[in-house]
Amino acid sequence: MTIRISRQHWQALLGELDDARQSRHLLTYRALIERLQLPPPAMQTLAAALEHLAALDARAERPLRSSLVISQGASRLPRPGFFDCVARLGRFSGAPDGVAAASWHAAEVVRVFEFSYEEQ
């Protein structure tokens, strides 16, 4: 199944991530889905869009803005699929949970907060 996001939702996603970066805070998947008012299958659409954005950022050698989106659970980390994606992109290797993932994620978030992204 191919998952697509509308241009309007894509621009809104980039805007939400930029706002989060500038205010130096993280967003949960649920909050982002609600803010963007994504239609079903919302989580799959958001995950596909975040993976696409990660690939664009990796190709441009930028910090991964998709790292600003986390689960609302106790781990406060992105979902395991995020770590699978960044592993495919050559940015991370290891288990999607635990100390290595948390350490890598924390460092990537700092890099995103400190990076200046051009307008998309």
PDB file of C-alpha atoms in Angstrom, residues 25-31 67-79 82-83 96-98 101-103 105-106 109:
ATOM      1  CA  HIS A  25      10.595  21.223  22.269  1.00  0.00           C
ATOM      2  CA  LEU A  26       9.512  17.805  21.065  1.00  0.00           C
ATOM      3  CA  LEU A  27       6.145  16.732  19.641  1.00  0.00           C
ATOM      4  CA  THR A  28       4.304  13.467  20.175  1.00  0.00           C
ATOM      5  CA  TYR A  29       2.969  11.527  17.215  1.00  0.00           C
ATOM      6  CA  ARG A  30      -0.552  11.927  18.608  1.00  0.00           C
ATOM      7  CA  ALA A  31      -0.263  15.710  19.043  1.00  0.00           C
ATOM      8  CA  SER A  67      13.778  13.100  15.455  1.00  0.00           C
ATOM      9  CA  LEU A  68      11.629  15.825  17.063  1.00  0.00           C
ATOM     10  CA  VAL A  69       8.619  13.471  17.030  1.00  0.00           C
ATOM     11  CA  ILE A  70       8.416  11.040  19.926  1.00  0.00           C
ATOM     12  CA  SER A  71       6.063   8.534  21.527  1.00  0.00           C
ATOM     13  CA  GLN A  72       4.079   9.737  24.491  1.00  0.00           C
ATOM     14  CA  GLY A  73       5.089   6.643  26.456  1.00  0.00           C
ATOM     15  CA  ALA A  74       7.666   6.516  29.212  1.00  0.00           C
ATOM     16  CA  SER A  75      10.626   6.138  26.836  1.00  0.00           C
ATOM     17  CA  ARG A  76      10.119   9.619  25.296  1.00  0.00           C
ATOM     18  CA  LEU A  77      11.803   8.199  22.184  1.00  0.00           C
ATOM     19  CA  PRO A  78      10.538   7.898  18.617  1.00  0.00           C
ATOM     20  CA  ARG A  79       8.828   4.663  17.647  1.00  0.00           C
ATOM     21  CA  PHE A  82      12.100   5.610  13.226  1.00  0.00           C
ATOM     22  CA  PHE A  83      15.240   3.790  14.317  1.00  0.00           C
ATOM     23  CA  PRO A  96      15.650   0.812  18.784  1.00  0.00           C
ATOM     24  CA  ASP A  97      15.416   0.998  22.559  1.00  0.00           C
ATOM     25  CA  GLY A  98      17.901   1.258  25.364  1.00  0.00           C
ATOM     26  CA  ALA A 101      19.101   4.713  21.033  1.00  0.00           C
ATOM     27  CA  ALA A 102      18.378   7.253  23.773  1.00  0.00           C
ATOM     28  CA  SER A 103      21.888   8.690  23.574  1.00  0.00           C
ATOM     29  CA  HIS A 105      18.391  10.482  19.794  1.00  0.00           C
ATOM     30  CA  ALA A 106      19.304  13.089  22.423  1.00  0.00           C
ATOM     31  CA  VAL A 109      17.696  16.478  18.804  1.00  0.00           C
TER      32      VAL A 109
END
